[in-house]
Short mmCIF file of C-alpha atoms and ligand atoms in Angstrom, two decimals:
data_model
loop_
_atom_site.label_atom_id
_atom_site.label_comp_id
_atom_site.label_asym_id
_atom_site.label_seq_id
_atom_site.Cartn_x
_atom_site.Cartn_y
_atom_site.Cartn_z
CA MET A 1 0.00 0.00 0.00
CA LYS A 2 1.15 3.54 -0.81
CA LYS A 3 1.58 6.71 1.33
CA LEU A 4 -0.24 7.26 4.63
CA ILE A 5 -2.94 9.65 3.44
CA PRO A 6 -3.72 8.83 -0.19
CA GLN A 7 -3.48 12.04 -2.21
CA LEU A 8 -4.99 11.33 -5.61
CA VAL A 9 -8.40 9.64 -5.37
CA LEU A 10 -10.39 8.22 -8.26
CA GLY A 11 -14.15 8.31 -7.66
CA ILE A 12 -16.60 5.94 -9.35
CA GLU A 13 -20.38 6.40 -9.15
CA SER A 14 -22.63 3.77 -10.71
CA SER A 15 -25.59 3.37 -8.34
CA CYS A 16 -28.34 4.09 -10.83
CA ASP A 17 -28.40 5.44 -14.38
CA GLU A 18 -25.35 7.68 -14.39
CA THR A 19 -21.74 6.64 -14.73
CA GLY A 20 -19.72 9.30 -12.95
CA ILE A 21 -15.94 9.37 -12.73
CA ALA A 22 -13.75 11.97 -11.05
CA LEU A 23 -10.26 12.66 -9.80
CA TYR A 24 -9.88 14.49 -6.51
CA HIS A 25 -6.53 15.56 -5.08
CA GLN A 26 -6.21 16.24 -1.34
CA GLN A 27 -4.31 19.50 -1.96
CA ASP A 28 -5.35 20.58 -5.43
CA GLY A 29 -9.05 19.72 -5.20
CA LEU A 30 -11.15 18.39 -8.05
CA LEU A 31 -8.87 17.83 -11.04
CA ALA A 32 -11.32 16.40 -13.57
CA HIS A 33 -14.64 14.67 -13.79
CA ALA A 34 -16.80 13.06 -16.45
CA LEU A 35 -20.36 11.85 -16.55
CA TYR A 36 -22.41 9.70 -18.84
CA THR A 37 -26.14 9.76 -18.29
CA GLN A 38 -28.31 6.90 -19.54
CA ALA A 39 -31.51 8.95 -19.28
CA ALA A 40 -32.21 8.83 -23.03
CA MET A 41 -31.91 5.03 -23.08
CA HIS A 42 -34.27 4.54 -20.12
CA SER A 43 -36.75 7.18 -21.29
CA GLU A 44 -38.06 4.71 -23.89
CA TYR A 45 -39.22 2.52 -21.00
CA GLY A 46 -40.52 5.29 -18.73
CA GLY A 47 -38.05 4.47 -15.96
CA VAL A 48 -34.70 2.89 -15.20
CA VAL A 49 -34.35 -0.70 -16.47
CA PRO A 50 -31.80 -2.19 -14.04
CA GLU A 51 -30.30 -4.74 -16.43
CA LEU A 52 -29.78 -2.14 -19.16
CA ALA A 53 -28.26 0.21 -16.60
CA SER A 54 -25.69 -2.39 -15.53
CA ARG A 55 -24.72 -3.21 -19.10
CA ASP A 56 -24.26 0.44 -19.93
CA HIS A 57 -22.06 1.05 -16.88
CA VAL A 58 -19.88 -1.80 -18.19
CA ARG A 59 -19.56 0.01 -21.51
CA ARG A 60 -18.84 3.46 -20.03
CA ALA A 61 -16.71 2.96 -16.94
CA LEU A 62 -13.27 2.31 -18.41
CA PRO A 63 -13.46 4.85 -21.29
CA LEU A 64 -14.64 7.51 -18.82
CA ILE A 65 -11.78 6.70 -16.45
CA ARG A 66 -9.37 7.06 -19.36
CA GLN A 67 -10.98 10.36 -20.37
CA THR A 68 -10.81 11.72 -16.81
CA LEU A 69 -7.17 10.75 -16.40
CA ASP A 70 -6.33 12.36 -19.75
CA GLN A 71 -8.15 15.56 -18.79
CA ALA A 72 -6.11 15.81 -15.61
CA ASP A 73 -2.94 14.74 -17.41
CA ARG A 74 -2.47 11.83 -15.00
CA GLN A 75 -1.77 8.12 -15.40
CA LEU A 76 -3.36 5.12 -13.72
CA ALA A 77 -0.08 4.69 -11.87
CA ASP A 78 -0.53 8.13 -10.24
CA LEU A 79 -3.66 6.99 -8.37
CA ASP A 80 -3.33 6.60 -4.59
CA ALA A 81 -6.81 5.29 -3.80
CA ILE A 82 -10.17 4.52 -5.37
CA ALA A 83 -13.56 5.46 -3.88
CA TYR A 84 -16.67 3.84 -5.30
CA THR A 85 -20.38 3.92 -4.50
CA ARG A 86 -21.09 0.84 -2.39
CA GLY A 87 -24.79 1.60 -2.03
CA PRO A 88 -27.64 2.20 -1.80
CA GLY A 89 -28.72 1.65 -5.38
CA LEU A 90 -29.37 -0.99 -8.03
CA ALA A 91 -27.42 -4.12 -7.18
CA GLY A 92 -26.23 -4.85 -10.73
CA ALA A 93 -25.25 -1.25 -11.36
CA LEU A 94 -23.37 -1.01 -8.06
CA LEU A 95 -21.53 -4.24 -8.87
CA VAL A 96 -20.09 -2.72 -12.04
CA GLY A 97 -18.51 0.27 -10.28
CA THR A 98 -17.41 -1.91 -7.38
CA SER A 99 -15.77 -4.52 -9.56
CA VAL A 100 -13.97 -1.89 -11.64
CA ALA A 101 -12.75 -0.21 -8.42
CA CYS A 102 -11.63 -3.47 -6.81
CA ALA A 103 -9.94 -4.82 -9.92
CA LEU A 104 -8.05 -1.56 -10.52
CA GLY A 105 -7.18 -1.24 -6.84
CA TYR A 106 -5.87 -4.78 -6.71
CA ALA A 107 -3.86 -4.35 -9.90
CA LEU A 108 -2.36 -1.03 -8.76
CA ASP A 109 -1.93 -2.19 -5.14
CA ILE A 110 -3.79 0.80 -3.75
CA PRO A 111 -6.68 0.94 -1.25
CA VAL A 112 -10.30 1.01 -2.31
CA LEU A 113 -13.09 2.50 -0.25
CA GLY A 114 -16.86 1.96 -0.52
CA ILE A 115 -18.85 5.19 -0.10
CA HIS A 116 -22.48 5.69 0.85
CA HIS A 117 -24.17 7.40 -2.10
CA LEU A 118 -26.06 9.81 0.17
CA GLU A 119 -22.89 10.73 2.03
CA GLY A 120 -21.60 11.79 -1.37
CA HIS A 121 -24.63 14.04 -1.85
CA LEU A 122 -24.38 15.37 1.74
CA LEU A 123 -20.73 16.35 1.44
CA SER A 124 -20.88 17.62 -2.17
CA PRO A 125 -21.69 21.21 -1.07
CA LEU A 126 -18.24 21.33 0.52
CA LEU A 127 -16.82 21.14 -3.01
CA ALA A 128 -18.26 24.60 -3.70
CA ASP A 129 -16.60 27.93 -3.09
CA PRO A 130 -17.73 29.36 -0.74
CA ALA A 131 -18.45 26.16 1.15
CA PRO A 132 -20.66 25.99 4.23
CA ALA A 133 -18.95 25.63 7.59
CA LEU A 134 -19.87 22.66 9.77
CA PRO A 135 -22.35 22.05 11.31
CA PHE A 136 -25.21 22.56 8.84
CA VAL A 137 -28.66 21.24 8.05
CA ALA A 138 -28.86 19.29 4.80
CA LEU A 139 -32.01 18.76 2.81
CA LEU A 140 -31.39 15.66 0.75
CA VAL A 141 -33.87 15.48 -2.09
CA SER A 142 -33.23 12.84 -4.71
CA GLY A 143 -35.21 10.28 -6.68
CA GLY A 144 -35.04 7.79 -3.84
CA HIS A 145 -34.65 9.94 -0.74
CA THR A 146 -36.14 12.90 1.05
CA GLN A 147 -34.35 13.53 4.30
CA LEU A 148 -33.41 16.37 6.59
CA MET A 149 -30.08 15.70 8.25
CA ARG A 150 -27.91 17.52 10.70
CA VAL A 151 -24.29 17.27 9.52
CA ASP A 152 -21.64 17.85 12.21
CA GLY A 153 -18.71 16.35 10.33
CA VAL A 154 -17.67 13.55 8.02
CA GLY A 155 -19.58 10.49 9.23
CA GLN A 156 -21.54 12.53 11.79
CA TYR A 157 -25.05 12.63 10.43
CA THR A 158 -28.23 12.88 12.49
CA LEU A 159 -31.54 12.17 10.84
CA LEU A 160 -34.04 14.93 11.64
CA GLY A 161 -36.88 13.77 9.44
CA GLU A 162 -37.61 11.82 6.28
CA THR A 163 -40.36 10.78 3.93
CA LEU A 164 -42.76 8.13 5.13
CA ASP A 165 -43.51 7.00 1.57
CA ASP A 166 -42.52 8.54 -1.79
CA ALA A 167 -39.42 10.71 -2.17
CA ALA A 168 -39.76 14.27 -3.49
CA GLY A 169 -38.06 13.23 -6.74
CA GLU A 170 -40.49 10.34 -7.04
CA ALA A 171 -43.40 12.76 -6.55
CA PHE A 172 -42.01 14.83 -9.43
CA ASP A 173 -41.39 11.76 -11.57
CA LYS A 174 -44.77 10.13 -10.91
CA SER A 175 -46.70 13.36 -11.47
CA ALA A 176 -44.74 13.87 -14.70
CA LYS A 177 -45.64 10.37 -15.85
CA LEU A 178 -49.33 11.04 -15.19
CA LEU A 179 -49.00 14.13 -17.39
CA GLY A 180 -47.48 12.07 -20.19
CA LEU A 181 -43.98 13.49 -19.78
CA GLY A 182 -40.74 11.62 -20.37
CA TYR A 183 -38.23 10.27 -17.90
CA PRO A 184 -36.68 11.63 -15.71
CA GLY A 185 -39.84 13.56 -15.03
CA GLY A 186 -38.61 16.20 -12.57
CA PRO A 187 -36.88 18.53 -15.03
CA GLU A 188 -39.62 17.95 -17.66
CA LEU A 189 -42.36 18.77 -15.18
CA ALA A 190 -40.48 21.89 -14.06
CA LYS A 191 -40.18 23.00 -17.70
CA LEU A 192 -43.89 22.46 -18.36
CA ALA A 193 -44.79 24.23 -15.10
CA GLU A 194 -43.12 27.42 -16.38
CA HIS A 195 -46.06 27.86 -18.76
CA GLY A 196 -48.68 26.97 -16.15
CA ASP A 197 -50.78 28.82 -13.60
CA ALA A 198 -50.00 27.35 -10.17
CA ALA A 199 -53.07 29.01 -8.67
CA ARG A 200 -55.67 27.28 -10.87
CA PHE A 201 -55.59 23.98 -8.97
CA LYS A 202 -54.93 23.76 -5.25
CA LEU A 203 -53.17 20.53 -4.36
CA PRO A 204 -52.62 19.32 -0.78
CA ARG A 205 -49.41 20.17 1.13
CA PRO A 206 -49.05 16.82 2.92
CA MET A 207 -47.77 16.99 6.52
CA LEU A 208 -46.74 20.63 6.19
CA HIS A 209 -48.13 21.34 9.64
CA SER A 210 -47.55 17.91 11.20
CA GLY A 211 -45.26 19.41 13.84
CA ASP A 212 -42.39 17.06 13.00
CA LEU A 213 -39.83 17.02 10.19
CA ASP A 214 -41.23 14.05 8.26
CA PHE A 215 -42.70 14.14 4.77
CA SER A 216 -45.32 12.25 2.81
CA PHE A 217 -45.75 12.61 -0.93
CA SER A 218 -47.75 9.59 -2.02
CA GLY A 219 -51.09 11.40 -1.63
CA LEU A 220 -49.96 14.08 -4.03
CA LYS A 221 -49.66 11.60 -6.87
CA THR A 222 -53.24 10.47 -6.24
CA ALA A 223 -54.41 14.10 -6.24
CA VAL A 224 -52.64 14.68 -9.56
CA LEU A 225 -54.22 11.51 -10.97
CA THR A 226 -57.66 12.76 -9.92
CA LEU A 227 -57.08 16.09 -11.68
CA THR A 228 -55.97 14.38 -14.88
CA LYS A 229 -59.21 12.36 -14.85
CA GLN A 230 -61.47 15.30 -14.03
CA HIS A 231 -60.23 17.62 -16.75
CA GLU A 232 -59.66 17.50 -20.46
CA MET A 233 -55.91 17.34 -20.89
CA THR A 234 -55.30 20.39 -23.05
CA ASP A 235 -51.75 21.78 -23.16
CA SER A 236 -52.65 24.61 -20.82
CA THR A 237 -54.40 22.33 -18.31
CA ARG A 238 -51.39 20.00 -18.27
CA ALA A 239 -49.14 22.99 -17.62
CA ASP A 240 -51.43 24.22 -14.83
CA ILE A 241 -51.41 20.80 -13.15
CA ALA A 242 -47.62 20.65 -13.49
CA ALA A 243 -47.33 24.08 -11.88
CA ALA A 244 -49.69 23.06 -9.06
CA ALA A 245 -47.78 19.83 -8.38
CA GLN A 246 -44.44 21.61 -8.37
CA ALA A 247 -45.77 24.34 -6.07
CA ALA A 248 -47.12 21.77 -3.60
CA ILE A 249 -43.87 19.77 -3.45
CA VAL A 250 -41.75 22.90 -3.16
CA ASP A 251 -43.95 24.45 -0.43
CA VAL A 252 -43.57 21.34 1.72
CA LEU A 253 -39.81 21.12 1.19
CA VAL A 254 -39.31 24.81 1.99
CA GLY A 255 -41.60 24.69 5.06
CA LYS A 256 -39.90 21.63 6.53
CA ALA A 257 -36.39 22.92 5.81
CA GLN A 258 -37.20 26.14 7.66
CA ALA A 259 -38.64 24.12 10.55
CA ALA A 260 -35.43 22.06 10.71
CA LEU A 261 -33.33 25.24 10.94
CA LYS A 262 -35.54 26.53 13.72
CA GLN A 263 -35.41 23.24 15.63
CA THR A 264 -31.62 22.91 15.45
CA GLY A 265 -30.88 26.62 15.80
CA LEU A 266 -28.43 26.30 12.87
CA LYS A 267 -28.09 29.09 10.32
CA GLN A 268 -26.86 27.19 7.28
CA LEU A 269 -28.91 25.02 4.99
CA VAL A 270 -27.38 22.86 2.30
CA ILE A 271 -29.42 21.38 -0.53
CA ALA A 272 -28.29 18.09 -2.00
CA GLY A 273 -29.71 15.62 -4.49
CA GLY A 274 -31.27 15.91 -7.92
CA VAL A 275 -34.36 17.87 -6.91
CA GLY A 276 -31.98 20.58 -5.68
CA ALA A 277 -31.70 21.57 -9.34
CA ASN A 278 -35.31 22.78 -9.27
CA ARG A 279 -35.45 26.54 -9.87
CA LEU A 280 -38.68 27.20 -7.98
CA LEU A 281 -37.30 25.36 -4.96
CA ARG A 282 -34.16 27.47 -5.11
CA SER A 283 -35.96 30.78 -5.43
CA GLN A 284 -38.38 29.99 -2.58
CA LEU A 285 -35.60 28.77 -0.31
CA ASP A 286 -33.61 31.92 -1.06
CA ALA A 287 -36.60 34.14 -0.31
CA ALA A 288 -37.27 32.33 2.98
CA ALA A 289 -33.57 32.51 3.88
CA VAL A 290 -33.52 36.30 3.46
CA ARG A 291 -36.58 36.58 5.70
CA LYS A 292 -35.08 34.33 8.39
CA GLY A 293 -31.45 35.48 8.22
CA VAL A 294 -30.06 32.08 7.22
CA ARG A 295 -27.81 31.04 4.36
CA VAL A 296 -28.61 28.42 1.74
CA PHE A 297 -25.86 26.60 -0.15
CA TYR A 298 -26.38 24.70 -3.39
CA PRO A 299 -23.86 22.45 -5.03
CA ALA A 300 -23.24 23.44 -8.67
CA LEU A 301 -26.03 22.00 -10.82
CA GLU A 302 -23.74 19.32 -12.20
CA PHE A 303 -23.02 18.16 -8.64
CA CYS A 304 -26.69 18.17 -7.57
CA THR A 305 -27.55 15.14 -9.64
CA ASP A 306 -25.53 11.93 -9.41
CA ASN A 307 -21.86 12.42 -10.23
CA GLY A 308 -18.43 10.96 -9.60
CA ALA A 309 -16.99 14.11 -8.01
CA MET A 310 -19.05 13.69 -4.83
CA ILE A 311 -17.84 10.12 -4.45
CA ALA A 312 -14.18 11.00 -5.04
CA PHE A 313 -14.54 13.88 -2.57
CA ALA A 314 -16.31 11.85 0.13
CA GLY A 315 -13.62 9.18 -0.34
CA ALA A 316 -10.85 11.76 0.04
CA MET A 317 -12.48 13.15 3.21
CA ARG A 318 -12.79 9.70 4.74
CA LEU A 319 -9.23 8.77 3.80
CA ARG A 320 -8.02 11.77 5.83
CA GLN A 321 -9.59 10.17 8.88
CA GLN A 322 -9.12 6.46 8.43
CA ALA A 323 -7.29 3.85 6.43
CA PRO A 324 -9.71 1.69 4.44
CA GLN A 325 -10.03 -1.83 5.75
CA ASP A 326 -12.31 -3.27 3.12
CA GLY A 327 -9.81 -5.21 1.04
CA TYR A 328 -10.98 -5.96 -2.48
CA ALA A 329 -14.20 -7.84 -1.71
CA PHE A 330 -17.17 -6.81 -3.87
CA ALA A 331 -19.13 -5.79 -0.77
CA ILE A 332 -22.02 -3.83 -2.24
CA LYS A 333 -24.97 -2.69 -0.10
CA PRO A 334 -27.99 -2.07 -2.34
CA ARG A 335 -30.01 -1.20 0.79
CA TRP A 336 -27.99 0.79 3.26
CA ASP A 337 -29.17 3.13 5.99
CA LEU A 338 -27.04 6.28 6.23
CA GLN A 339 -27.41 6.16 10.02
CA GLN A 340 -25.42 2.93 10.03
CA ILE A 341 -22.23 4.52 8.78
CA GLY A 342 -19.84 6.00 11.29
O1 KG4 B 1 -29.87 12.72 -6.98
P1 KG4 B 1 -30.42 12.21 -8.27
O2 KG4 B 1 -29.72 12.60 -9.52
O3 KG4 B 1 -30.51 10.67 -8.30
C1 KG4 B 1 -30.88 9.88 -7.24
O4 KG4 B 1 -32.12 9.69 -7.09
O5 KG4 B 1 -29.99 9.48 -6.48
O6 KG4 B 1 -31.93 12.70 -8.30
C2 KG4 B 1 -32.77 12.39 -9.38
C3 KG4 B 1 -34.13 13.00 -9.11
C4 KG4 B 1 -35.18 12.55 -10.11
O7 KG4 B 1 -36.36 12.22 -9.42
C5 KG4 B 1 -35.38 13.79 -10.98
O8 KG4 B 1 -36.66 13.85 -11.55
C6 KG4 B 1 -35.15 14.88 -9.97
O9 KG4 B 1 -34.06 14.43 -9.20
N1 KG4 B 1 -34.82 16.17 -10.62
C7 KG4 B 1 -35.62 17.25 -10.56
C8 KG4 B 1 -34.99 18.28 -11.33
N2 KG4 B 1 -33.82 17.76 -11.80
C9 KG4 B 1 -33.74 16.49 -11.36
N3 KG4 B 1 -36.79 17.45 -9.95
C10 KG4 B 1 -37.37 18.66 -10.08
N4 KG4 B 1 -36.85 19.67 -10.79
C11 KG4 B 1 -35.66 19.53 -11.42
N5 KG4 B 1 -35.15 20.57 -12.13
ZN1 ZN B 2 -28.25 10.48 -6.06
#
């Protein structure tokens, strides 16, 4: 094994439908990153097809690693460690990134480190300049997760609240599907909503005043379904429903995020996960932040959705604290609670 604290870390993300590769250097920061998204391939099926996702990761991983190394003008032999997404995610997709990481690590005789995908999202705001200081509240809003976490340091995450059923991204995606939009539905629904009147239909704001920091979005999908059945689906009605659905999801996210800040007494809010790309969410969070005297941090758009940079970075942060002890076993964790990592 090489030096004590590995300096140059290769990151590999393959938990779902994006192959993300990045190189992070402990001193010089993010050197290069590359992403291939399979969205177009899955859109034909209206959602991610796990087997196709795995096969595509197989096709993309090595060329993207080559491309990333070339961009940074580095060689495989320069790598000091490899961080890969161990979970949660699709088992077959995770296995591709894990096997590439373990095989390369074994061949190069360098450590490999399995990273929790959500830890990647949680720490990705620290890649930005300016970065938030610890501790902060993180609102994690992705296709599979909706959680409010208190982040005190690397590996120090306290769950404040989470969704009891659908994730916010799922609520976007399912509403989009009901409106006949493509996959992934979130950005498509947001685009359609720009032409809509959010005031025409009033959708429920589930659990907004529940007094805790949990969420529930499954009822929203049913409410959207009811609207699509009650009305003739003209272009303008579709846009109005999209705007109403977006407004409802965003209102709940903003309300709960503010409540989390109040409960913890913290003044910094970090948004992570794909839904963090939503413009309405951003503008409403910013407006609320000005009113309440708090600061909101967003990772760059490219780091909001799945990417390799967050995995390389989380790996680099962990390697500063601990030597990896995983060996080269393909130990994926398709289901993995963030609370279980230390
Ligand atoms: O974090 P992410 O890339 O993948 C994981 O789920 O881990 O998040 C993807 C989710 C999808 O549900 C997608 O529809 C949603 O983020 N999303 C958006 C927007 N961009 C991506 N939702 C609303 N508005 C957007 N602009
Ligand atoms: Zn993600």
